[in-house]
Coordinates of C-alpha atoms and ligand atoms in Angstrom, one line a residue:
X1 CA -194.9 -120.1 -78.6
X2 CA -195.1 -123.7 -79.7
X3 CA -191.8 -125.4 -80.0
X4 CA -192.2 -128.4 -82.8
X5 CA -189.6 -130.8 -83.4
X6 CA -190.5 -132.1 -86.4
X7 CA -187.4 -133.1 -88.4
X8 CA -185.6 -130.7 -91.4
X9 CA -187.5 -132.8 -93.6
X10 CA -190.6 -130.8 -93.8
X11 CA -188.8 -127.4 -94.4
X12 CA -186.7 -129.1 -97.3
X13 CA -189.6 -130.3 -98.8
X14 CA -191.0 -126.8 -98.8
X15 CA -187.7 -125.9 -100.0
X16 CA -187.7 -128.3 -102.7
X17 CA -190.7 -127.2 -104.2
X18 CA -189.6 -124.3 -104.8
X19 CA -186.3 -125.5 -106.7
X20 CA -188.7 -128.1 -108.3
X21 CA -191.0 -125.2 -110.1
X22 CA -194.8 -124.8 -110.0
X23 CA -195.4 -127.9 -107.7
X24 CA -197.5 -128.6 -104.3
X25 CA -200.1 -125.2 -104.7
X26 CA -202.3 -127.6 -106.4
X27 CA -202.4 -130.0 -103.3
X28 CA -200.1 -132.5 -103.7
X29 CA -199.4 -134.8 -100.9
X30 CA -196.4 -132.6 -100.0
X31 CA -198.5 -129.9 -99.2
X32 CA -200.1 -131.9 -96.8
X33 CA -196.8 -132.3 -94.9
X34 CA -195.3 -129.5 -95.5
X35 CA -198.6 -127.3 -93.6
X36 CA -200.5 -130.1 -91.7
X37 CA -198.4 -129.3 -88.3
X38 CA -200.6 -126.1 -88.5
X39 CA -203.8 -127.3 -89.1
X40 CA -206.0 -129.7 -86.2
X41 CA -205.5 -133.2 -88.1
X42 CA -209.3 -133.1 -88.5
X43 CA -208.7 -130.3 -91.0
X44 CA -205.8 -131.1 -92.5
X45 CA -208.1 -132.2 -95.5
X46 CA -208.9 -128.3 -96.1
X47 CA -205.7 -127.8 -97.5
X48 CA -206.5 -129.6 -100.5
X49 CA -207.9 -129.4 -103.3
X50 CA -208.4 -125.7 -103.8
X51 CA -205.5 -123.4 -105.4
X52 CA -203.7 -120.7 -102.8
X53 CA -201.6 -118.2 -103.3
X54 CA -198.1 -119.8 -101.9
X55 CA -195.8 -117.4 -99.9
X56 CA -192.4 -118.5 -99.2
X57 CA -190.0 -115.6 -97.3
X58 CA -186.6 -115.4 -96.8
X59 CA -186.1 -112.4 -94.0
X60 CA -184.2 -111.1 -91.3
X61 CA -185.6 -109.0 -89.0
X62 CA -182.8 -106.4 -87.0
X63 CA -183.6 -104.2 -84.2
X64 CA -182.0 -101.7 -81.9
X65 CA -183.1 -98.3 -80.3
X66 CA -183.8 -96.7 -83.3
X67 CA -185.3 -98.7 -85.1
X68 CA -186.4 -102.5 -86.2
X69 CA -186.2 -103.5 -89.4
X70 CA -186.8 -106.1 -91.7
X71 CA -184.8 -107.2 -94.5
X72 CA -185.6 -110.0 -97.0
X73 CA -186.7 -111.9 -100.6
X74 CA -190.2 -113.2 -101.0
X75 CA -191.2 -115.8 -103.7
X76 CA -195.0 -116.1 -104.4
X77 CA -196.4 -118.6 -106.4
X78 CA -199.9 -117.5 -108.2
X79 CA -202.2 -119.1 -110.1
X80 CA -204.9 -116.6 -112.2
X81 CA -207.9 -117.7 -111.0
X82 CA -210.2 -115.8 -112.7
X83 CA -211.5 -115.7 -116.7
X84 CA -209.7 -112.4 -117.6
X85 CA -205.8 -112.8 -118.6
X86 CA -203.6 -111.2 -116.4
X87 CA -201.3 -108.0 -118.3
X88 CA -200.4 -107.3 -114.5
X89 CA -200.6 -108.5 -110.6
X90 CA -200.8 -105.7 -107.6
X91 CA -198.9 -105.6 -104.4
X92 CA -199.7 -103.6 -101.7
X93 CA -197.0 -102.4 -99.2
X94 CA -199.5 -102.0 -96.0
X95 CA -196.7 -100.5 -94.2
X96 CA -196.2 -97.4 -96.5
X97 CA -200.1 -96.2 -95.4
X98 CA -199.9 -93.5 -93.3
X99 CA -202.0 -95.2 -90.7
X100 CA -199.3 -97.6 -90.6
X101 CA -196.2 -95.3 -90.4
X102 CA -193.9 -97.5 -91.6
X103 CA -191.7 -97.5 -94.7
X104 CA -191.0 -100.3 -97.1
X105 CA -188.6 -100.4 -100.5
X106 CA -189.5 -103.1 -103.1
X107 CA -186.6 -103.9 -105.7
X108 CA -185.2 -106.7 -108.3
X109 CA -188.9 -107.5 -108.6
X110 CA -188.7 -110.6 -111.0
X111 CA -191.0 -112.7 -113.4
X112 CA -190.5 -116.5 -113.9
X113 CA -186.7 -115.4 -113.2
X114 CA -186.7 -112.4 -115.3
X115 CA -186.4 -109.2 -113.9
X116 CA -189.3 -106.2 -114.2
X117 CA -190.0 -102.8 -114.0
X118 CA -192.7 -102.3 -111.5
X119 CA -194.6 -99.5 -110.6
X120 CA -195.7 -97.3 -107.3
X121 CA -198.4 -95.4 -107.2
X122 CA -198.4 -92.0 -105.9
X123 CA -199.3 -93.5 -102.1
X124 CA -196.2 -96.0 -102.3
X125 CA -198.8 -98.8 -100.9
X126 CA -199.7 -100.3 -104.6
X127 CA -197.1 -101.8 -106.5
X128 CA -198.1 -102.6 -109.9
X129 CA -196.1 -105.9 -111.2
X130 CA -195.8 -106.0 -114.7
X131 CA -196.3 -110.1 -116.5
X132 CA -193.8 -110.4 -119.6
X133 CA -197.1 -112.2 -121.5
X134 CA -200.1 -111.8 -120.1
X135 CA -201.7 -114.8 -117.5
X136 CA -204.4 -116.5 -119.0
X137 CA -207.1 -118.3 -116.9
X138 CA -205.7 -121.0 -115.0
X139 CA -201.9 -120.0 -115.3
X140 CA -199.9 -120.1 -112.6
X141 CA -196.6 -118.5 -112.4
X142 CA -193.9 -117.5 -109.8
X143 CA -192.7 -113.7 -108.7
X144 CA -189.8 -112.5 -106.5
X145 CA -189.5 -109.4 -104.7
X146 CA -186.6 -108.5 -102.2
X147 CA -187.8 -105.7 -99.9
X148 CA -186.9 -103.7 -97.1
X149 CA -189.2 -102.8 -94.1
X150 CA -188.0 -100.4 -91.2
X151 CA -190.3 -99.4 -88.2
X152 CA -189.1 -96.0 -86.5
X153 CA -188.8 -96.5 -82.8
X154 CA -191.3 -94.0 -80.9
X155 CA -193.9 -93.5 -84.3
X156 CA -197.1 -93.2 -83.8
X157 CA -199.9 -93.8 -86.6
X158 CA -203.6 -94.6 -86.0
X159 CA -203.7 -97.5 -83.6
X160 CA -200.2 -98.1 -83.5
X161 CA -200.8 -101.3 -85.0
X162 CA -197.6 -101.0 -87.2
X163 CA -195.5 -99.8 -84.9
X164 CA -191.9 -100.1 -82.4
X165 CA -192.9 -98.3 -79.4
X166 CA -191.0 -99.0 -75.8
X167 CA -189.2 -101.9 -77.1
X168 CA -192.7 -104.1 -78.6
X169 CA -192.5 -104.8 -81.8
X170 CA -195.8 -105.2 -83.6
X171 CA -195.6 -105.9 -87.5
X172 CA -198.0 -107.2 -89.4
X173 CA -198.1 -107.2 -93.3
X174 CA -194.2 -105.8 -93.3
X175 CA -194.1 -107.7 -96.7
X176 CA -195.7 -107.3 -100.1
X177 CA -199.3 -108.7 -100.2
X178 CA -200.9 -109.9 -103.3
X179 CA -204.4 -107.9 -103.5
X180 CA -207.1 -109.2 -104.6
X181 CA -208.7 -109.2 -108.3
X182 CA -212.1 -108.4 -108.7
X183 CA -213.4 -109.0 -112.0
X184 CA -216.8 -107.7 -111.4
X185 CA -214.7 -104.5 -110.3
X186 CA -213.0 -104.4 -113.5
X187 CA -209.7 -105.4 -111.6
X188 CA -207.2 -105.3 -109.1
X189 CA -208.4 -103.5 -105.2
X190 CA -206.4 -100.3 -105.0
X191 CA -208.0 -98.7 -102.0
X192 CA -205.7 -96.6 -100.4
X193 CA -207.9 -94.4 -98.1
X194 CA -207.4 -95.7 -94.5
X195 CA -209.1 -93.1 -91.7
X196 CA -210.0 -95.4 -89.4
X197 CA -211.2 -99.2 -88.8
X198 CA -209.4 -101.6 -91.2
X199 CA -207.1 -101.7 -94.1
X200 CA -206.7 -105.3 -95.3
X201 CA -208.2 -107.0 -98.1
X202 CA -206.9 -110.1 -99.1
X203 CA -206.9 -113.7 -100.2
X204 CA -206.2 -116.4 -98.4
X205 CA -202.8 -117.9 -99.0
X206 CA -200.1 -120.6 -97.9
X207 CA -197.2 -118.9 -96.0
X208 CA -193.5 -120.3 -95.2
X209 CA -191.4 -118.3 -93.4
X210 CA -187.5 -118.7 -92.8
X211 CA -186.7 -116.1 -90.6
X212 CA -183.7 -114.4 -88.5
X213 CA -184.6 -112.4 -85.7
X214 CA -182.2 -111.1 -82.4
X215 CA -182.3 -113.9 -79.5
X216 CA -183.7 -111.4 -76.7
X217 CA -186.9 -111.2 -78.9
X218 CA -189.8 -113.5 -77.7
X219 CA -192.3 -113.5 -81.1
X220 CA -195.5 -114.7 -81.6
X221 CA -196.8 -114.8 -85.1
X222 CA -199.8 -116.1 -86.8
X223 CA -199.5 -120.1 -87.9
X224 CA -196.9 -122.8 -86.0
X225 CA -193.1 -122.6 -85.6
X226 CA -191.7 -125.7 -86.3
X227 CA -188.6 -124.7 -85.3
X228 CA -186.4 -122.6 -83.6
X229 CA -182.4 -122.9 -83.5
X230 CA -180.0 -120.5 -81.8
X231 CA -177.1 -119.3 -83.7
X232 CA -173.5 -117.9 -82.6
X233 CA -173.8 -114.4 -83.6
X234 CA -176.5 -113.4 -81.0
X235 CA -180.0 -114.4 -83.4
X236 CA -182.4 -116.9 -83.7
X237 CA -183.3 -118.8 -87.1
X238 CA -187.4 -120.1 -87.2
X239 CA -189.1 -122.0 -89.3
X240 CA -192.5 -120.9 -89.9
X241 CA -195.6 -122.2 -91.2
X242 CA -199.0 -120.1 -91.7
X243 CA -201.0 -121.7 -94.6
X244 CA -204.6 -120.5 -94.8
X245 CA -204.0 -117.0 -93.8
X246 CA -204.8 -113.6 -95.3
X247 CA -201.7 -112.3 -93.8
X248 CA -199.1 -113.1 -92.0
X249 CA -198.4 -111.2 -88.4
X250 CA -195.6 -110.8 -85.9
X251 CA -195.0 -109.4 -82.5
X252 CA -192.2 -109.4 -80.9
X253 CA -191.0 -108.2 -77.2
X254 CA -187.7 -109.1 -74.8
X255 CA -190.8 -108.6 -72.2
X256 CA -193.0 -111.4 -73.3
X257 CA -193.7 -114.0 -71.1
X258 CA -196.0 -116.7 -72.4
X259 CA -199.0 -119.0 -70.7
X260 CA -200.6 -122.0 -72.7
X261 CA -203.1 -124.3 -72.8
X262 CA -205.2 -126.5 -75.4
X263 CA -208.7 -126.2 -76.1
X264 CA -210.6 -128.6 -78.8
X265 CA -207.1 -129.9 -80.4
X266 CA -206.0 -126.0 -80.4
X267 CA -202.9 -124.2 -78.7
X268 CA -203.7 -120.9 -76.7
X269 CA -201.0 -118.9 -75.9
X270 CA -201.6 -115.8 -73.9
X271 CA -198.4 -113.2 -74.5
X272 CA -198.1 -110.6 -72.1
X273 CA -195.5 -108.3 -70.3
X274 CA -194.2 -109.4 -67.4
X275 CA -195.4 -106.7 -65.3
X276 CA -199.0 -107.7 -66.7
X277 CA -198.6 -111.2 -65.2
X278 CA -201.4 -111.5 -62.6
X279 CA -204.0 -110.9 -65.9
X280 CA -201.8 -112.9 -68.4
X281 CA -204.2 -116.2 -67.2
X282 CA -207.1 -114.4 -67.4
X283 CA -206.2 -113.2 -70.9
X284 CA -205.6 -116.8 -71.7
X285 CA -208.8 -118.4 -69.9
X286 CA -210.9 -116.0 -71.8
X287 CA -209.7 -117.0 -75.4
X288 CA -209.8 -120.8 -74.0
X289 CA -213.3 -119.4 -73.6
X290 CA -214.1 -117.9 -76.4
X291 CA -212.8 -120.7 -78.7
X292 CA -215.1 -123.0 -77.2
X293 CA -218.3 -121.1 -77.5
X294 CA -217.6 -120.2 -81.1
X295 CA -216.3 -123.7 -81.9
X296 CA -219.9 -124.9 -81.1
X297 CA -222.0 -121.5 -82.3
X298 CA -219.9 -120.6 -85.6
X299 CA -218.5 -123.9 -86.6
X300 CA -214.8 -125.3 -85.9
X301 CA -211.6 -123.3 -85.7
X302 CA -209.5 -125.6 -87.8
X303 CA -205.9 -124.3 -86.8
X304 CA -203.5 -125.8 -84.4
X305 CA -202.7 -123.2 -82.6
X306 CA -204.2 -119.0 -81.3
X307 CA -202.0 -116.3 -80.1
X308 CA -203.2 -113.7 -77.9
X309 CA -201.0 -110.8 -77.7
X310 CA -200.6 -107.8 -75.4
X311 CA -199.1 -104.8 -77.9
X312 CA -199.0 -100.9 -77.8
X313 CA -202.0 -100.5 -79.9
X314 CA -204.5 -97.4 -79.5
X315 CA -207.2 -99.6 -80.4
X316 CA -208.8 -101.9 -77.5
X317 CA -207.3 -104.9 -80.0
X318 CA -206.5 -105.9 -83.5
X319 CA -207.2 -108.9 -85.3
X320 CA -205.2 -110.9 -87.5
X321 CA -204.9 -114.6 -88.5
X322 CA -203.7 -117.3 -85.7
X323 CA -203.1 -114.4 -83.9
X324 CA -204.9 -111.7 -81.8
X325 CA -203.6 -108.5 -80.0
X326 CA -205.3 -106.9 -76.8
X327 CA -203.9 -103.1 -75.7
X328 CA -201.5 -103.1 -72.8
X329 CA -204.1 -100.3 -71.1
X330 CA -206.7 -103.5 -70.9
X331 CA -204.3 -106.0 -70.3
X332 CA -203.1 -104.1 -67.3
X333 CA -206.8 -103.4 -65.7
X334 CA -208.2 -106.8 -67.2
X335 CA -211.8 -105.2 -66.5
X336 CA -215.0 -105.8 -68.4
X337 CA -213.5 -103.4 -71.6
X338 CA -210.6 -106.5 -71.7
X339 CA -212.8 -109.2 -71.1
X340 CA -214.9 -107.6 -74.3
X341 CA -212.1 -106.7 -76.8
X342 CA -210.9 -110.4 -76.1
X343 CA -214.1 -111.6 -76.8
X344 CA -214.4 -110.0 -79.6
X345 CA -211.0 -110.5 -81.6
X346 CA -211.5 -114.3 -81.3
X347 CA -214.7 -114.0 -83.2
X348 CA -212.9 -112.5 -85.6
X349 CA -211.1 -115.8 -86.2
X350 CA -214.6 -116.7 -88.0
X351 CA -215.4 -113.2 -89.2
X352 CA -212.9 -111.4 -90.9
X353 CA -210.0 -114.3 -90.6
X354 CA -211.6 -117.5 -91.9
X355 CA -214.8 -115.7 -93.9
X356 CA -213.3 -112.9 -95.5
X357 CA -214.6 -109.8 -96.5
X358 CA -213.1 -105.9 -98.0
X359 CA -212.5 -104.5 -94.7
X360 CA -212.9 -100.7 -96.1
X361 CA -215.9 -101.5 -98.1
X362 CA -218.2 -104.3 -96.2
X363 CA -216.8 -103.3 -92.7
X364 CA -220.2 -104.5 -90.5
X365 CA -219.6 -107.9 -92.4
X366 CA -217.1 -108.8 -89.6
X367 CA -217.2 -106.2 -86.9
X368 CA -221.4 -106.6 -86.9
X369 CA -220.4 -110.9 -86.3
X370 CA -218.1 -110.3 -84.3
X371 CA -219.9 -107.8 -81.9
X372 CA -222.8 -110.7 -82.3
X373 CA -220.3 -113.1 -80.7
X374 CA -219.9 -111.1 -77.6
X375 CA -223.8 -111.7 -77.7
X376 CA -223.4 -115.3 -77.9
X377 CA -220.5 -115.5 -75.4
X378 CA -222.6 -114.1 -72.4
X379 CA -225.6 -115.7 -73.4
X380 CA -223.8 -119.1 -73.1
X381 CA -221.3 -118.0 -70.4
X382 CA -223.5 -115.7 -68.0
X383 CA -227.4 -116.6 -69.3
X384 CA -230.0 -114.5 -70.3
X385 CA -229.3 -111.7 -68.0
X386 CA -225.5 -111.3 -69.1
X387 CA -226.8 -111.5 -73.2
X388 CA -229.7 -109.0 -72.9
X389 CA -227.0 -106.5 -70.8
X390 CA -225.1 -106.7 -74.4
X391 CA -227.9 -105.9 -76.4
X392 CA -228.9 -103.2 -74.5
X393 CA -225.5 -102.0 -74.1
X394 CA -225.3 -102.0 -78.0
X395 CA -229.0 -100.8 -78.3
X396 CA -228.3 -97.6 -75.4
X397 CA -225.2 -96.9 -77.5
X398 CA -226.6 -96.5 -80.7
X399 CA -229.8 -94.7 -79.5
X400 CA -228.6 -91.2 -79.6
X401 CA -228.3 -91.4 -83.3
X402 CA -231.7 -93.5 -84.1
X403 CA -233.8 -91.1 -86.1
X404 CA -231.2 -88.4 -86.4
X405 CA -228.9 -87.5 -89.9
X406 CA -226.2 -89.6 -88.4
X407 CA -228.7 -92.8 -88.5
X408 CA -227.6 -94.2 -91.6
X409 CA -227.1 -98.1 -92.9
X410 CA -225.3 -100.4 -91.4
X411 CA -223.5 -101.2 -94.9
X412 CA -221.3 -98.3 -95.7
X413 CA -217.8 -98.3 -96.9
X414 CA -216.1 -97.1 -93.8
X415 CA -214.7 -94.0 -95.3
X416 CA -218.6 -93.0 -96.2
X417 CA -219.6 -92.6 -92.1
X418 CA -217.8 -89.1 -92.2
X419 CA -216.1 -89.9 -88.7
X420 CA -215.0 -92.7 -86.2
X421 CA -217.3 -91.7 -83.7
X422 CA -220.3 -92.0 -86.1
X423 CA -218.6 -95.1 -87.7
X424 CA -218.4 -96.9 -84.3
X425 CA -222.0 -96.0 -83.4
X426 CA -223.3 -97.5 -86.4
X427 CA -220.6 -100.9 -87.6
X428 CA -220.0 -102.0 -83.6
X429 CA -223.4 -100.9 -81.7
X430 CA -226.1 -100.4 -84.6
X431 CA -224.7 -103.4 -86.6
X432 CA -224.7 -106.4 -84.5
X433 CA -228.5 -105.2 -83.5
X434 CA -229.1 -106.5 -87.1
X435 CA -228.4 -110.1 -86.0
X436 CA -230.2 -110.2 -82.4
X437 CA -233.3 -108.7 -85.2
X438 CA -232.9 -111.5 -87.5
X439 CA -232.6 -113.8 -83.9
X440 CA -236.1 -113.0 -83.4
X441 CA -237.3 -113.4 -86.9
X442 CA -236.3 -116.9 -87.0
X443 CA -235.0 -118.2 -83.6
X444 CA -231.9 -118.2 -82.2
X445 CA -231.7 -121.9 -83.2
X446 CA -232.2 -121.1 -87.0
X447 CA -229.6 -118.3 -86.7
X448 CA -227.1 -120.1 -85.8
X449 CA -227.3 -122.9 -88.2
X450 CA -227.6 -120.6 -90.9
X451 CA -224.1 -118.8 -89.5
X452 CA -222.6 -122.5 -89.6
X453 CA -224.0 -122.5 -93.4
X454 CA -223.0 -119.1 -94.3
X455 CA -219.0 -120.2 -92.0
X456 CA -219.1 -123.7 -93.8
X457 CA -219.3 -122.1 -97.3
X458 CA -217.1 -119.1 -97.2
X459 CA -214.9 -120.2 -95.5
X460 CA -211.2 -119.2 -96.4
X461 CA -213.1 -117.3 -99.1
X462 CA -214.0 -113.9 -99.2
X463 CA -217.9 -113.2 -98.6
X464 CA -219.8 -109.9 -100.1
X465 CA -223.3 -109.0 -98.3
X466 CA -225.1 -110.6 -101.4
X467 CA -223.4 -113.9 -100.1
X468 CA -224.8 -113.4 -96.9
X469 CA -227.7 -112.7 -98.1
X470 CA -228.6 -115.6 -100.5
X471 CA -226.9 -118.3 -98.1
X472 CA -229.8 -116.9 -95.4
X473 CA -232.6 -117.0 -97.7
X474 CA -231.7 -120.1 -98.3
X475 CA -231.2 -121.0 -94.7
X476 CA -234.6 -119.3 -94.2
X477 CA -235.9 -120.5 -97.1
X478 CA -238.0 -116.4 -97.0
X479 CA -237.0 -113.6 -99.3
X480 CA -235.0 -111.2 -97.1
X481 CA -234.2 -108.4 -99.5
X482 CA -236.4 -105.5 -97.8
X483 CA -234.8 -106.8 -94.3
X484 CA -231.3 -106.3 -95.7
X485 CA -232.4 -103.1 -97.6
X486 CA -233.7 -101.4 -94.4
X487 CA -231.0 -102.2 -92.4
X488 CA -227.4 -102.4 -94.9
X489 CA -228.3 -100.5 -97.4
X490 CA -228.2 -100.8 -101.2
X491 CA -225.6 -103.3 -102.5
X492 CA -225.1 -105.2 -105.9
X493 CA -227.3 -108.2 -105.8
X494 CA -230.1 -106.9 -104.0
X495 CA -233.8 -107.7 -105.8
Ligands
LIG501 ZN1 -213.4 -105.8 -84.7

């Protein structure tokens, strides 16, 4: 955890804004103060000039054997950014899914001050937000929610990456989240089917977070806390800021002990149990790691701070913003499968965190880079040897299905594989295979740059294959529509 003492001034300005109506979203200097202690100061300047959703939340977060729960008000500032006027705005209430196993209530939902009538949908993860007059292009406006989230002690969904299990408390997404509008959808993303792989699909956004939790809970959360004052009654009150985030995460443990370091301007903090202590630097020297190869292949990772966490999860580890978490059955072994699953979260700082990408729909678009990365890390880390063991790993893994029924493209919406073994095959072993291809098409050199191209221009955007596609060709400066045909599939955009 990073302890800032910066003074109260920066949290009233946030607060200020708010009293002072639609200000600061279209970068203002205040914005620049109020979220630079996040960012490295070289990238303070990416805050500006671009309109972000703004998230300010009010929440207190309670906790005992059966339960943990959070409680609180969330204010969102959005500006329609698209040509279509707005008779409505979506939530979805991730927690709600049953791979997430959690349950959240939504009330006095309210427009510009005035309250509204929302509406679920029959899943209870998309909440429908009616606008008293329509959004036109351009217009920004300001909802509150108050909501409830609880997280049963001892549930188990998926990979238990929403979930309260021996006293760890991993969270992430237990508030609403604006989805995202796609006009060339013909609106809002609804998707609620969630089988496997991952469920969020978001924009990036400004997050401030005000929030109570019990004192024995260590937390580590995506963005900085700027600080962290002790109160009489047993809780802690933190100031949080996350801007530039698709989501906002927390975990949280009376078992977490924490190692740091700083890499390139950037806080590491490795989070681990106690009992877990002789891997906890190993943990941390192989995000220090990671961070610096990426840094130089990808392009720079422009926040202040990276929190690797060791949680419950069934999965080897879960990305989120700021913030990546590792399964305690790695941490505890800290064998190749950890050094891997590290290895691979970090990249997905690039892929998945700072170029986004629908998650259920384009899934190789961040596992496939990724899975490249752990190419990249052992070809930079252990040589030629350690990078070619990857590919063939990748390549021996796949095999089995090359020329079979189950050989299909690498593009599919993840629900379309038919089942996780099939899915993993092709996204994490078939996928990346793509990339060492297009390596030696082009050189490794080439590659690269065009990856920094491809980073530098979608960056805190979100990135469809045909993106990908026309930011290589130009890179390339070759058509590569029968190369991404043969190997993703059919997608719009495609010649
Ligand atoms: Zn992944």
């Amino acid at each position: 955890m990073r302890r800032l003492t910066i003074g109260v001034g920066v949290i009233a300005l946030v607060t200020l804004a708010w009293i002072g109506g639609p200000v600061a979203a279209q970068g203002g200097p205040d914005i620049f103060e109020a979220f630079g202690p996040a960012m490295r100061p070289e990238f303070v300047s990416d805050l500006d000039p671009l309109y972000r959703p703004m998230y300010e939340m009010t929440v207190t977060l309670a906790a005992d054997d059966e339960a943990a729960r959070f409680s609180g008000t969330l204010a969102v500032q959005v500006s329609n950014t698209s040509q279509d006027a707005w008779e409505s705005v979506v939530f979805r209430l991730y927690p709600n899914l049953e791979s997430y196993g959690g349950q959240m209530t939504v009330d006095r939902v309210a427009v510009e001050g005035a309250p509204v009538t929302p509406e679920l949908d029959s899943t209870g993860t998309v909440l429908e937000v009616p606008l008293p007059e329509a959004a036109a292009p351009g217009e920004t406006f300001h909802l509150t929610l108050a909501f409830e989230t609880t997280l049963t002690a001892g549930v188990e969904a998926l990979y238990n990456q929403f979930s309260y299990l021996n006293g760890v408390l991993a969270a992430p997404d237990f508030y609403p989240i604006l989805s995202v509008y796609e006009a060339d959808e013909g609106g809002w993303w609804r998707e609620t089917v969630h089988s496997s792989g991952d469920a969020l699909y978001s924009e990036t956004s400004h997050y401030t977070v005000h929030l109570t939790a019990p004192e024995d809970f260590i937390l580590a959360t995506s963005g900085v806390t700027l600080a962290r004052t002790p109160g009489e009654d047993g809780t802690v009150a933190y100031e949080i800021i996350a801007p530039l985030m698709r989501e906002f995460a927390l975990m949280g443990s009376a078992d977490y002990h924490v190692e740091s370091t700083t890499v390139d301007g950037v806080t590491v903090n490795a989070y681990s149990y106690e009992a877990d202590r002789p891997h906890r630097l190993a943990g941390l020297n192989l995000a220090v790691d990671s961070l610096t190869v990426f840094n130089e292949a990808f392009g720079q990772y422009p926040f202040a701070e990276l929190d690797v966490v060791e949680t419950p999860t069934a999965a080897g580890g879960i990305e989120y913003p700021g913030l990546v978490v590792i399964a305690e059955r790695l941490w505890s072994q800290a064998n190749q499968r950890f050094m891997w699953v590290v290895i691979h979260e970090v990249a997905h700082q690039w892929w998945f965190s700072l170029v986004g990408n629908d998650q259920t729909r384009d899934p190789w678009m961040d596992e496939a880079l990724a899975q490249y990365g752990v190419v990249q890390f052992f070809g930079k880390m252990v040589g030629p040897n350690g990078r070619q063991g990857v590919v063939n790993y990748f390549d021996q893994t796949f095999s089995p299905l090359r020329g079979t029924v189950m050989d299909q493209p690498i593009g599919l919406p993840v629900a379309q594989y038919g089942n996780a073994d099939v899915y993993v095959a092709i996204v994490y072993n078939k996928a990346p295979l793509f990339f060492v291809m297009l390596e030696q098409l082009v050189g490794q050199d080439a590659l690269l740059e065009a990856l920094r191209d491809y980073f530098a221009a979608y960056r805190y955007e979100v990135a469809e294959p045909a993106d990908l596609l026309d930011s290589f060709e130009r890179s390339f400066d070759r058509e590569l529509d029968d190369i991404f045909r043969s190997w993703v599939g059919d997608f719009p955009g495609l010649d």
